PDB file of N, CA and C in Angstrom:
ATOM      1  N   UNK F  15      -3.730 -16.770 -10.112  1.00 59.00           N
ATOM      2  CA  UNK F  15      -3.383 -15.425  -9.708  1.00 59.00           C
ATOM      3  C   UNK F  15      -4.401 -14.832  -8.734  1.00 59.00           C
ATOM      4  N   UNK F  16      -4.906 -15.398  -7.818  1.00 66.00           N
ATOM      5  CA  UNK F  16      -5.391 -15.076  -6.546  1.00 66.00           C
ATOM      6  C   UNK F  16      -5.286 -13.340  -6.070  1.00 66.00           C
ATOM      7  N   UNK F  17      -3.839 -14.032  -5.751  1.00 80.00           N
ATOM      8  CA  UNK F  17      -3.671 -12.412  -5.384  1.00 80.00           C
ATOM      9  C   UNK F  17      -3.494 -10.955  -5.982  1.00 80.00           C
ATOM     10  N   UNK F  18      -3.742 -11.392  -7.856  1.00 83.00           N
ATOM     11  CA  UNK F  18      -3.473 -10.538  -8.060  1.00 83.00           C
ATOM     12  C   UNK F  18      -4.853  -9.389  -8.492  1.00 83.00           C
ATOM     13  N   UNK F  19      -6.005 -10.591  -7.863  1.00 81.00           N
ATOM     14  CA  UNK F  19      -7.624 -10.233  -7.153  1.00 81.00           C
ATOM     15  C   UNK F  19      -7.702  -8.906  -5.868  1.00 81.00           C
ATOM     16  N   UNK F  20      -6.866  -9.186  -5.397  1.00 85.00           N
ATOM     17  CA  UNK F  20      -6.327  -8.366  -4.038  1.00 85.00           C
ATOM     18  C   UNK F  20      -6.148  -7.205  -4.388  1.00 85.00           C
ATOM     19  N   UNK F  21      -4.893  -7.089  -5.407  1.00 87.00           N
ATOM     20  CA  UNK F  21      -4.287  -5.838  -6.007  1.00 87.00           C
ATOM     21  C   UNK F  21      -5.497  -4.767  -6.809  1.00 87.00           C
ATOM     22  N   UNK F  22      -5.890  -5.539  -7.422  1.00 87.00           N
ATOM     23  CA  UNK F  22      -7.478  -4.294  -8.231  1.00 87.00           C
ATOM     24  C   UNK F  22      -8.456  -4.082  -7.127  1.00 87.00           C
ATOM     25  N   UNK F  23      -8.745  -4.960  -6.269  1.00 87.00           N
ATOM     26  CA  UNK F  23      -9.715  -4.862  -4.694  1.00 87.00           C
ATOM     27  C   UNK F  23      -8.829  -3.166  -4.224  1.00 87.00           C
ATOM     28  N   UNK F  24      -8.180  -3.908  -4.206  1.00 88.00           N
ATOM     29  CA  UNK F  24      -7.490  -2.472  -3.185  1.00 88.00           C
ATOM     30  C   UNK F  24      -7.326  -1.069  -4.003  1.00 88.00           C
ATOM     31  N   UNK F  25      -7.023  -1.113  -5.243  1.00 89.00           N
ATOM     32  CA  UNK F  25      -7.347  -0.089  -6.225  1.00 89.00           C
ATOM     33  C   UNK F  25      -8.509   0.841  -6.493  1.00 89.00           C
ATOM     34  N   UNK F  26      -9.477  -0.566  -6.499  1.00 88.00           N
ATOM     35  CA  UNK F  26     -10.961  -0.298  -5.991  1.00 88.00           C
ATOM     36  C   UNK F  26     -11.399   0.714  -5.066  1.00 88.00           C
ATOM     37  N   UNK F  27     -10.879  -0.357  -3.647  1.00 88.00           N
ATOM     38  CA  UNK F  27     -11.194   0.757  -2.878  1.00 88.00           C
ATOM     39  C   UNK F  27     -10.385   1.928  -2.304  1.00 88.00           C
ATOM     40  N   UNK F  28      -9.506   2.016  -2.657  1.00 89.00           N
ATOM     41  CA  UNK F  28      -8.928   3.292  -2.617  1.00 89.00           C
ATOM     42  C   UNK F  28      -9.334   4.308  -3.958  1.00 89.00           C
ATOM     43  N   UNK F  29      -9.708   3.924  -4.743  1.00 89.00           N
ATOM     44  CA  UNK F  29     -10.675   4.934  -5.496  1.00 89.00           C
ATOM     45  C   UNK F  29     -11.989   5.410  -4.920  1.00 89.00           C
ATOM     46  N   UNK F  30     -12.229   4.473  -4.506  1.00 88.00           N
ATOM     47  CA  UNK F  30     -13.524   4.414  -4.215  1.00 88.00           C
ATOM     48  C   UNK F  30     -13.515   5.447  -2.504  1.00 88.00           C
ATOM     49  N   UNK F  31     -12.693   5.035  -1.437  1.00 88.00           N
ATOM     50  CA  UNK F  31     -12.540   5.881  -0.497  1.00 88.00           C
ATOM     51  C   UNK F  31     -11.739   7.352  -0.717  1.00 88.00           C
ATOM     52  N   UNK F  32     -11.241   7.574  -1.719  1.00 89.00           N
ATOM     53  CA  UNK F  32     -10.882   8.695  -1.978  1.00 89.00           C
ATOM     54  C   UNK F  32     -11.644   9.730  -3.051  1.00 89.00           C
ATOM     55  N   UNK F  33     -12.986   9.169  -3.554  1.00 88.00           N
ATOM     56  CA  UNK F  33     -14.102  10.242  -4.093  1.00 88.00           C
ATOM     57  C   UNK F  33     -15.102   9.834  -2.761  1.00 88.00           C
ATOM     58  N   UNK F  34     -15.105   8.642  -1.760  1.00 88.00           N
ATOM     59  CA  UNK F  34     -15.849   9.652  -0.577  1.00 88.00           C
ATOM     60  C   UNK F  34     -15.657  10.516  -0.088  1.00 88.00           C
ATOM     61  N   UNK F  35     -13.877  10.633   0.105  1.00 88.00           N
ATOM     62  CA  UNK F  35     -13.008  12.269   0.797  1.00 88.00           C
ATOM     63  C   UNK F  35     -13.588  13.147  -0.604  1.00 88.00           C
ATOM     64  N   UNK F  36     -13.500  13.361  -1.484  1.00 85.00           N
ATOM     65  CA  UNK F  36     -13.986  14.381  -2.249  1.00 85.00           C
ATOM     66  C   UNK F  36     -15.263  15.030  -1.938  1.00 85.00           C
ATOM     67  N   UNK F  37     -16.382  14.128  -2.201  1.00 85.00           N
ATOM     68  CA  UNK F  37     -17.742  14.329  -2.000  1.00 85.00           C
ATOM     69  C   UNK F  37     -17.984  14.913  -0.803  1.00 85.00           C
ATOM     70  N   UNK F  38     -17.418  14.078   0.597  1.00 85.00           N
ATOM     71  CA  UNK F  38     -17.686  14.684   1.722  1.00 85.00           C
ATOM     72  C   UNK F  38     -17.210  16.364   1.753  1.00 85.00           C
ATOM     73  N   UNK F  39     -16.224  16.239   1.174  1.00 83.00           N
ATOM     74  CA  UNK F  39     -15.446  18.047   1.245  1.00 83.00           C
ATOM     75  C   UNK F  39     -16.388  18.635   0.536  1.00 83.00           C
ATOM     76  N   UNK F  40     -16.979  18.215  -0.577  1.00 80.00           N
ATOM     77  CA  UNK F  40     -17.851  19.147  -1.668  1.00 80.00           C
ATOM     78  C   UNK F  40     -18.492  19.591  -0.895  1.00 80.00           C
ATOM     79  N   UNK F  41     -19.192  18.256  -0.082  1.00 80.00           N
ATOM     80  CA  UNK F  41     -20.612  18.475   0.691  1.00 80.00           C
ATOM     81  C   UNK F  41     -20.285  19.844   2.028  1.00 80.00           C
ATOM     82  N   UNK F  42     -19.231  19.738   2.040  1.00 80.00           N
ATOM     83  CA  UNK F  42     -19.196  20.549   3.426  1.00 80.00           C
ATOM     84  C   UNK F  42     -18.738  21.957   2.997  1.00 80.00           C
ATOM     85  N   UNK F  43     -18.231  22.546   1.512  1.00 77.00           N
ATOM     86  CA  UNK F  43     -17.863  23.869   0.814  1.00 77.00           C
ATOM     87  C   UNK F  43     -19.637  24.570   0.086  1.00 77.00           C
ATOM     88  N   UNK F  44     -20.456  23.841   0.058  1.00 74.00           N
ATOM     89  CA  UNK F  44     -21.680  24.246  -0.338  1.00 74.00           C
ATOM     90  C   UNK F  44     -22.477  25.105   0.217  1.00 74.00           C
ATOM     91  N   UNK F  45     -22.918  25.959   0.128  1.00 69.00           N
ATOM     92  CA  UNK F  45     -23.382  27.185   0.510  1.00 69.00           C
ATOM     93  C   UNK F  45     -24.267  27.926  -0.202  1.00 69.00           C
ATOM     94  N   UNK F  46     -25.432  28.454   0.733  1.00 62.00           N
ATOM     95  CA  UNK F  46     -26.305  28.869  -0.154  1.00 62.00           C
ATOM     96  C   UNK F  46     -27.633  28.509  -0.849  1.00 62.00           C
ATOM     97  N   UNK F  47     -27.341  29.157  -2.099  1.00 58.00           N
ATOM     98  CA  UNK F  47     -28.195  27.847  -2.952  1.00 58.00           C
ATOM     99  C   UNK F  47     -27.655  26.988  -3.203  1.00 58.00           C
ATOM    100  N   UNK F  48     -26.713  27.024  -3.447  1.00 62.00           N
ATOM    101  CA  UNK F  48     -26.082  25.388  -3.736  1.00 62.00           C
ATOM    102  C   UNK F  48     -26.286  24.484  -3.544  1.00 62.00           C
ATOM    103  N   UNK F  49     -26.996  24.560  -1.792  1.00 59.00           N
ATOM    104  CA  UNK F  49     -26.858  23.534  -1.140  1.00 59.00           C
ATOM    105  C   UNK F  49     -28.485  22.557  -1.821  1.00 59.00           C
ATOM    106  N   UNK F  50     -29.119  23.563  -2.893  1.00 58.00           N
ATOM    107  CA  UNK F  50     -30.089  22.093  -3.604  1.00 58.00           C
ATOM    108  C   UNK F  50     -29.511  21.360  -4.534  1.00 58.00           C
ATOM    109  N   UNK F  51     -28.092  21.942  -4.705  1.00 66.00           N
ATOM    110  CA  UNK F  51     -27.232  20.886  -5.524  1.00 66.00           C
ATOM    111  C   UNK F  51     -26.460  19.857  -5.155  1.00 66.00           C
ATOM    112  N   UNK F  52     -27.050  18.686  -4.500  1.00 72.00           N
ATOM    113  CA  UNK F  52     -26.281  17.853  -3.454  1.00 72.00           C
ATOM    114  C   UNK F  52     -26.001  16.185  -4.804  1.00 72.00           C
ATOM    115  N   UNK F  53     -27.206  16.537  -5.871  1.00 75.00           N
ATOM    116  CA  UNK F  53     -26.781  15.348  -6.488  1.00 75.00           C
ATOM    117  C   UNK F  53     -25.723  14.836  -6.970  1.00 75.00           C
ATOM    118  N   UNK F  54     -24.749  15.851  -7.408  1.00 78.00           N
ATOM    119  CA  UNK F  54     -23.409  15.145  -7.694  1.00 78.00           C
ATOM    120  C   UNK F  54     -22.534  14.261  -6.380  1.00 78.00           C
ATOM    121  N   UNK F  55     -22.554  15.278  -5.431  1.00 81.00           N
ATOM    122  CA  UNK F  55     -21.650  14.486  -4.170  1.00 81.00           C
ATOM    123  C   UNK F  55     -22.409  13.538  -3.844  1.00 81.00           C
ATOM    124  N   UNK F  56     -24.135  13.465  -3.830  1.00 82.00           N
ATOM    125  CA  UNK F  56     -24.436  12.274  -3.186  1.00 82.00           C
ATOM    126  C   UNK F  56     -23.765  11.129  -4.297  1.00 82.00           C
ATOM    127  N   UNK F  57     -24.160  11.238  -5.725  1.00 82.00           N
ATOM    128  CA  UNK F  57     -23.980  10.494  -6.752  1.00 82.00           C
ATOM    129  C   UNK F  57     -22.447   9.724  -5.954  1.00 82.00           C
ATOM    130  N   UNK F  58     -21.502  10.534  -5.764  1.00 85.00           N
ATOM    131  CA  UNK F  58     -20.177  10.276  -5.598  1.00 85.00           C
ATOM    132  C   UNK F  58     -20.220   9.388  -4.567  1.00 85.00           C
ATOM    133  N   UNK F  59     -20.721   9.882  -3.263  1.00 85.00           N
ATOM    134  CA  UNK F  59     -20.701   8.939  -2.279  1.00 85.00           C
ATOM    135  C   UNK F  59     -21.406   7.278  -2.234  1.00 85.00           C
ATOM    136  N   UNK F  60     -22.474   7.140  -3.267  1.00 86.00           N
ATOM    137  CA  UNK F  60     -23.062   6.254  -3.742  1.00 86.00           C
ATOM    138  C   UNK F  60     -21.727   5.363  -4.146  1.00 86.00           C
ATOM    139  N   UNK F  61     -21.043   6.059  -5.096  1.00 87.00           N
ATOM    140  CA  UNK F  61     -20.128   5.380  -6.142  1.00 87.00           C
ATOM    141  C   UNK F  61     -18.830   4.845  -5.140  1.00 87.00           C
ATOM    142  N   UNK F  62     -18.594   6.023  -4.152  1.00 86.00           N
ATOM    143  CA  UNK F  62     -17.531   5.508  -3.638  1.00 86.00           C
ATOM    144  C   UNK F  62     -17.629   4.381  -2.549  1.00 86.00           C
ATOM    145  N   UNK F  63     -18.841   3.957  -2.337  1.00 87.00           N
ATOM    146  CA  UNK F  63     -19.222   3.221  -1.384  1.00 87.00           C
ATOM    147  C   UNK F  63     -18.955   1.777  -1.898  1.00 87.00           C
ATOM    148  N   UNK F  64     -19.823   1.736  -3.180  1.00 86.00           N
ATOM    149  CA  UNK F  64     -20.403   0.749  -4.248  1.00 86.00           C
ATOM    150  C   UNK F  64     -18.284   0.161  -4.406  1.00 86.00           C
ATOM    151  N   UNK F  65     -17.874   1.055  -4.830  1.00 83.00           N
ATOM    152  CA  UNK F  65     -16.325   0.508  -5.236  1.00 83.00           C
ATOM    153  C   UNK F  65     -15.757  -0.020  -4.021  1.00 83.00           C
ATOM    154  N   UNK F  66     -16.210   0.216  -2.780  1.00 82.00           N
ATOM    155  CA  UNK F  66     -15.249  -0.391  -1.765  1.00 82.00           C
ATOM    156  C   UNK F  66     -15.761  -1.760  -0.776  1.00 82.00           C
ATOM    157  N   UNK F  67     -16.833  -1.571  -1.593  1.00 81.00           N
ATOM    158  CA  UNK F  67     -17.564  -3.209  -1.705  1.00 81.00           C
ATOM    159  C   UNK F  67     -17.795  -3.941  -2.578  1.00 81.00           C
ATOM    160  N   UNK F  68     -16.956  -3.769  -3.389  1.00 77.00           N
ATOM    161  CA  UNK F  68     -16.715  -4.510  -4.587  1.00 77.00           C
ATOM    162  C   UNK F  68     -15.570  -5.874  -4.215  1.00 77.00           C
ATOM    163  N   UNK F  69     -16.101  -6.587  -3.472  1.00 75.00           N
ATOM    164  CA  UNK F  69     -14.333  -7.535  -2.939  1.00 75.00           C
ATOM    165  C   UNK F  69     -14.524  -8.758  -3.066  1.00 75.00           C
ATOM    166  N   UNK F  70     -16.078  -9.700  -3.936  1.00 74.00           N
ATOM    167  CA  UNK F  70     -16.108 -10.892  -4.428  1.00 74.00           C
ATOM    168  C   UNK F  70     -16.728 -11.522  -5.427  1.00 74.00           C
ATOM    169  N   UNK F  71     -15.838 -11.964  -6.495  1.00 78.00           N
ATOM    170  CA  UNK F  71     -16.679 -12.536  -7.361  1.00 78.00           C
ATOM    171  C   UNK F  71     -17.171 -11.641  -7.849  1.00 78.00           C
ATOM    172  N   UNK F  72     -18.188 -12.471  -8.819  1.00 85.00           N
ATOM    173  CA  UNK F  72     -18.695 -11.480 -10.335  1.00 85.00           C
ATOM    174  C   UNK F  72     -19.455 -10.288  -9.768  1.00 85.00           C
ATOM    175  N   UNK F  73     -20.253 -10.998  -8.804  1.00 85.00           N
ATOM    176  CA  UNK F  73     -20.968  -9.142  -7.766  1.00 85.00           C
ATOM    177  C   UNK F  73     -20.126  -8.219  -7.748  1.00 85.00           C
ATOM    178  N   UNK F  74     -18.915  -8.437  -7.591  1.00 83.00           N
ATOM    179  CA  UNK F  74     -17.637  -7.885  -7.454  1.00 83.00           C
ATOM    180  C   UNK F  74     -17.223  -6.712  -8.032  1.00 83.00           C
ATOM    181  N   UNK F  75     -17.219  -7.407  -9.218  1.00 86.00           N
ATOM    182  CA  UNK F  75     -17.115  -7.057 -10.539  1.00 86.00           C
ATOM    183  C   UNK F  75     -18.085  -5.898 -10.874  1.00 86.00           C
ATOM    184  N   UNK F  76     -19.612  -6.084 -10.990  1.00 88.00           N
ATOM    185  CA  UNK F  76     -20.529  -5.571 -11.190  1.00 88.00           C
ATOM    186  C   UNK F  76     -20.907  -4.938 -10.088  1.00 88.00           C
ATOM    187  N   UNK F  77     -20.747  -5.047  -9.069  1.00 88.00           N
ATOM    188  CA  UNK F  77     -20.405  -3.331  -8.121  1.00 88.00           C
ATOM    189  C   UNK F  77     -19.382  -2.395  -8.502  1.00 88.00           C
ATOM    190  N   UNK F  78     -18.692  -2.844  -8.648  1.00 88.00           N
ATOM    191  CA  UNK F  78     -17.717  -2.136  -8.855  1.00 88.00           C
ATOM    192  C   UNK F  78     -17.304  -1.233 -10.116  1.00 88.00           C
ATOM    193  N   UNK F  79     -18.434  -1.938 -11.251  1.00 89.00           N
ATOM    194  CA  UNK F  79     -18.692  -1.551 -12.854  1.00 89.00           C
ATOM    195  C   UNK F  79     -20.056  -0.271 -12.444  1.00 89.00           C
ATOM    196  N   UNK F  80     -20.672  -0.676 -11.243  1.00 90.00           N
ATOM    197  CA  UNK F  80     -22.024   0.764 -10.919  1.00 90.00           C
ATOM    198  C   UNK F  80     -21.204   1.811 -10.274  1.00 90.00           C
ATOM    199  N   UNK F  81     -19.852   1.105  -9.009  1.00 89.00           N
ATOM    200  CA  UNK F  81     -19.528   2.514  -8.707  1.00 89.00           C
ATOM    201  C   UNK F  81     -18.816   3.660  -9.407  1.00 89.00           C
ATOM    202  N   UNK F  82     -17.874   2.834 -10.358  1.00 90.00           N
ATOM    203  CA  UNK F  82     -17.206   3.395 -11.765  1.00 90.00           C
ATOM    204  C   UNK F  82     -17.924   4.223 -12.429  1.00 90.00           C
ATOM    205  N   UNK F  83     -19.286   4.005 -13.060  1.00 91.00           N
ATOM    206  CA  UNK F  83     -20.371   4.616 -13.720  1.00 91.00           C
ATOM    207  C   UNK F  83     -20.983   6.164 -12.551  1.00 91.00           C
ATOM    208  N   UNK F  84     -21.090   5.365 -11.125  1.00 89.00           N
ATOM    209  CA  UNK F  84     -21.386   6.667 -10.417  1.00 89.00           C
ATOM    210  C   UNK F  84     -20.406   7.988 -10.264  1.00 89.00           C
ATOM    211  N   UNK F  85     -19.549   7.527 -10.438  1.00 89.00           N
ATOM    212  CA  UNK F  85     -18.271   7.997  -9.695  1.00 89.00           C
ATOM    213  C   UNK F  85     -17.853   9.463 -11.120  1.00 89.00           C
ATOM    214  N   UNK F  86     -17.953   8.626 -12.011  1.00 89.00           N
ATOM    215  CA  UNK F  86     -17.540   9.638 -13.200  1.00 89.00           C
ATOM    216  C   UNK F  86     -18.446  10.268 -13.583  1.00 89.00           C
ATOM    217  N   UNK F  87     -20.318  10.044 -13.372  1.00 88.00           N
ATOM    218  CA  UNK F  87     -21.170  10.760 -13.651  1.00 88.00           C
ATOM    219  C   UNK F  87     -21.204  11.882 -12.708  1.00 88.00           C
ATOM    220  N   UNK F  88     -20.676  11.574 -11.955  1.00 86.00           N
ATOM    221  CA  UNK F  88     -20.923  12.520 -10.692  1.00 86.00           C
ATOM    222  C   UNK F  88     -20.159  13.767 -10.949  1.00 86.00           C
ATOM    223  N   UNK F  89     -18.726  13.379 -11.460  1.00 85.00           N
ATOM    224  CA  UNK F  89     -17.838  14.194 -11.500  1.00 85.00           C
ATOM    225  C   UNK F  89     -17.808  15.329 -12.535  1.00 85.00           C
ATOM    226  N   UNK F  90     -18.917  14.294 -13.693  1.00 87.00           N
ATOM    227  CA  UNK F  90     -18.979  14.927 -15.228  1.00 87.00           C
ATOM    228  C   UNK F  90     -19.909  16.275 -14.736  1.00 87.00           C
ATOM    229  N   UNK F  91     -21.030  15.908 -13.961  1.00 84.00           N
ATOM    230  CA  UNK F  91     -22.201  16.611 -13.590  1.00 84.00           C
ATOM    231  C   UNK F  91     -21.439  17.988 -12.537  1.00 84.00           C
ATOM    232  N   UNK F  92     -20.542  17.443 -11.604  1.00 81.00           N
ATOM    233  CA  UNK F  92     -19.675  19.109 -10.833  1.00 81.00           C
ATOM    234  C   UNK F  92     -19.260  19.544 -12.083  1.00 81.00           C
ATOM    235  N   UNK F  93     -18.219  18.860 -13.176  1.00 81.00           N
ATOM    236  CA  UNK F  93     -17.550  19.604 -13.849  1.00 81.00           C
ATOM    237  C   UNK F  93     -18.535  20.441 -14.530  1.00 81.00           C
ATOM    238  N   UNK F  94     -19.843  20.511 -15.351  1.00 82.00           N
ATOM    239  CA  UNK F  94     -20.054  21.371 -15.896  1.00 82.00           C
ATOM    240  C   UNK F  94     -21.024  22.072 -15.188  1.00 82.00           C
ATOM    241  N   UNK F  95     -21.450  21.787 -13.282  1.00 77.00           N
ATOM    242  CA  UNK F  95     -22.324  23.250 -12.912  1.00 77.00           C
ATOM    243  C   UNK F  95     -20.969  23.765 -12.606  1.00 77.00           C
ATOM    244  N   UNK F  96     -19.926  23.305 -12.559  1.00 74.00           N
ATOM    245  CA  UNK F  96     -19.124  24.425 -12.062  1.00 74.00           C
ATOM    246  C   UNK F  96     -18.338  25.045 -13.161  1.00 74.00           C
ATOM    247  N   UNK F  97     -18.851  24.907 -14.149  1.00 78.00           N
ATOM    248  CA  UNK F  97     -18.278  25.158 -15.461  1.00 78.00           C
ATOM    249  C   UNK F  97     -16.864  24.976 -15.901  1.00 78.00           C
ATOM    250  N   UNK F  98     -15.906  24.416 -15.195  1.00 80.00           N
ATOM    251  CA  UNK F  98     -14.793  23.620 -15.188  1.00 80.00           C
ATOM    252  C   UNK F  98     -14.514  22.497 -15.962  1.00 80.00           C
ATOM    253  N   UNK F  99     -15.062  22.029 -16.805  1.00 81.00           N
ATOM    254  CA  UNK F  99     -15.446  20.110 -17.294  1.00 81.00           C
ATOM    255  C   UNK F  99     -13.770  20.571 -18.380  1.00 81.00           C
ATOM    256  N   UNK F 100     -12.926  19.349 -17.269  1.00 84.00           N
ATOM    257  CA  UNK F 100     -11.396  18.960 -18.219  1.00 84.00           C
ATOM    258  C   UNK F 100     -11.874  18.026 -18.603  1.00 84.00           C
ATOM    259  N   UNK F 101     -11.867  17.587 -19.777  1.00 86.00           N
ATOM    260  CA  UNK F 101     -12.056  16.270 -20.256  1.00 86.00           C
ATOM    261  C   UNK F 101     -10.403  15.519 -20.025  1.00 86.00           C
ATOM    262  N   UNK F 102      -9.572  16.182 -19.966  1.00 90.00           N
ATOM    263  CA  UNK F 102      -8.518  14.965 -19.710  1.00 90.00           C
ATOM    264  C   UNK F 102      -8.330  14.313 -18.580  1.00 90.00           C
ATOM    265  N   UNK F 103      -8.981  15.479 -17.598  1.00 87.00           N
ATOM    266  CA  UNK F 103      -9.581  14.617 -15.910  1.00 87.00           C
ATOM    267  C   UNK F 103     -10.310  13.521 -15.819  1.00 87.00           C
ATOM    268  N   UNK F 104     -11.193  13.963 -16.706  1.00 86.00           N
ATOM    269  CA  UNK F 104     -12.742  12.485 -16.850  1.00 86.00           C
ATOM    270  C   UNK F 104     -11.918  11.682 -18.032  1.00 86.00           C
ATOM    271  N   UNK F 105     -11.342  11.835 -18.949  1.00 91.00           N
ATOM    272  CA  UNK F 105     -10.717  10.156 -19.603  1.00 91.00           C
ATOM    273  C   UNK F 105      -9.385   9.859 -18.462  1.00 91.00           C
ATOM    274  N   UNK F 106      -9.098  10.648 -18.069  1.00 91.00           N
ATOM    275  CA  UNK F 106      -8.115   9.510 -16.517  1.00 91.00           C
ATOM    276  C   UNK F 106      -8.600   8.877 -15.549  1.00 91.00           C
ATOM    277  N   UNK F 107     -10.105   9.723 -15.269  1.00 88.00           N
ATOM    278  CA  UNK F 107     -11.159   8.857 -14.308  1.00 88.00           C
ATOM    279  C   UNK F 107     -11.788   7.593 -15.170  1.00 88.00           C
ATOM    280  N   UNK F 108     -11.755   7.989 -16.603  1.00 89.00           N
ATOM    281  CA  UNK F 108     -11.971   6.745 -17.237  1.00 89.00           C
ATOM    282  C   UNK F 108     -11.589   5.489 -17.300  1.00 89.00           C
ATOM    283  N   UNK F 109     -10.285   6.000 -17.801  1.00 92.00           N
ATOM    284  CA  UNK F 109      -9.263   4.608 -18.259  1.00 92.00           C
ATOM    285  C   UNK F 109      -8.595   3.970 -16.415  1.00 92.00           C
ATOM    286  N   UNK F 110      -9.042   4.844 -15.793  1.00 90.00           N
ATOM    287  CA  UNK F 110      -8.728   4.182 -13.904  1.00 90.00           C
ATOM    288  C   UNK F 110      -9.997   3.001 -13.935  1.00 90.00           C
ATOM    289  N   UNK F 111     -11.020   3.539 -14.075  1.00 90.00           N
ATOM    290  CA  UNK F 111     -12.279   2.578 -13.879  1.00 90.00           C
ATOM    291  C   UNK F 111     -12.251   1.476 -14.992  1.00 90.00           C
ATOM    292  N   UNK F 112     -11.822   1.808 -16.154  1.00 91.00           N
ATOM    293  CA  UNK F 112     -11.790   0.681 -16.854  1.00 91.00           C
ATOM    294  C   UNK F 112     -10.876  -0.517 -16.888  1.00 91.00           C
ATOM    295  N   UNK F 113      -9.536  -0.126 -16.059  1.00 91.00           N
ATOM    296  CA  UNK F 113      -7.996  -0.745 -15.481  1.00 91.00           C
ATOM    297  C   UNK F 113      -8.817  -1.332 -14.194  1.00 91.00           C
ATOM    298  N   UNK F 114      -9.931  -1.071 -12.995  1.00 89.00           N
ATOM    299  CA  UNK F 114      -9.712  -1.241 -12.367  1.00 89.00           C
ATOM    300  C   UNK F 114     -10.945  -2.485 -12.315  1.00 89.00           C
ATOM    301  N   UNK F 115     -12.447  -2.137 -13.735  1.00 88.00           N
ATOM    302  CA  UNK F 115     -12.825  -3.182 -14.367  1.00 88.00           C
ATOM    303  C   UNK F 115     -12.353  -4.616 -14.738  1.00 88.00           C
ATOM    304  N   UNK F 116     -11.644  -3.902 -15.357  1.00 89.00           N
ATOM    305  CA  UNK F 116     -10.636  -4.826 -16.247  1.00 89.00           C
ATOM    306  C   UNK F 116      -9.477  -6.124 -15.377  1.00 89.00           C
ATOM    307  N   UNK F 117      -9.271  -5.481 -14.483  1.00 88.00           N
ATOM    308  CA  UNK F 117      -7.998  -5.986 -13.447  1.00 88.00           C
ATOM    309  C   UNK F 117      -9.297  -7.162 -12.693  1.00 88.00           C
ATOM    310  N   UNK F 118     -10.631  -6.700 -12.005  1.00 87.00           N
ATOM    311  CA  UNK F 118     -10.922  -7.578 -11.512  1.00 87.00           C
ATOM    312  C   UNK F 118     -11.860  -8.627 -11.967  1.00 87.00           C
ATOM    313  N   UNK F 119     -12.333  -8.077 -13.170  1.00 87.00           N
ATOM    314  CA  UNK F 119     -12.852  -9.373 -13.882  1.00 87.00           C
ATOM    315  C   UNK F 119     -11.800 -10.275 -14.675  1.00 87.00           C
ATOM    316  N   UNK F 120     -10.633 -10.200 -14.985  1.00 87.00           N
ATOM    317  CA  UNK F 120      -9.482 -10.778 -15.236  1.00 87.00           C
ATOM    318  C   UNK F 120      -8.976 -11.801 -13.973  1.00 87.00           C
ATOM    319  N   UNK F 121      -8.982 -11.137 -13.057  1.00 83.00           N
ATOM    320  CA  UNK F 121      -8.430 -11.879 -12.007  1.00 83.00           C
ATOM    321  C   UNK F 121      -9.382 -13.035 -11.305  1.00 83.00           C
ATOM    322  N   UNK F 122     -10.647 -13.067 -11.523  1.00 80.00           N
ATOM    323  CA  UNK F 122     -11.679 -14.487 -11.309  1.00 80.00           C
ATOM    324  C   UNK F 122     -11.030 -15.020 -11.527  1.00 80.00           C
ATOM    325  N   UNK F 123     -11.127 -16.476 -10.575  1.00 68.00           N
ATOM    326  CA  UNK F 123     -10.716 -17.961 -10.916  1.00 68.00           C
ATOM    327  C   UNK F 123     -11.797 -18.372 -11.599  1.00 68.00           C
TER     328      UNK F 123
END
């Protein structure tokens, strides 16, 4: 199942390029003081980077298991300075990273 390596790659990085579109927007709505609060979006952009270079083999895998980890810390950390924290947002960002874990360490030959 080769290709079905492809299918979580691309999951990957379309997670992964779509909390860089987040982060970048955060980064650019900040104002103020705020702006010494850059660790979550950087966190994000870290994560979303890390997931869209996630495309071989067990490195693969384990990039893609750091950008998962960045990606939701990041998000956990906006949700509560902005005092917003859904937890049913962060277990869907969960169970995505763990499907998208899961999909590509499954799919190794």
């Amino acid at each position: 199942m080769p290709n079905l390596h492809y299918v979580f790659y691309a999951l990957a990085a379309c997670y992964g390029l779509l909390s860089l579109f987040a982060a970048t927007s955060q980064l650019k709505a900040l104002r103020g003081q705020e702006q010494a609060a850059k660790d979550a979006p950087v966190l994000m952009i870290l994560g979303g980077v890390a997931l869209a270079l996630s495309f071989s083999g067990w490195w693969g895998v384990v990039t893609a298991l750091v950008g998962c980890v960045l990606v939701s810390t990041a998000a956990v950390l906006n949700g509560k300075r902005g005092g917003q924290l859904h937890l049913s947002h962060h277990i869907v960002r969960g169970i995505l990273g763990a499907a998208i874990m899961l999909g590509l360490a499954l799919s190794l030959r």
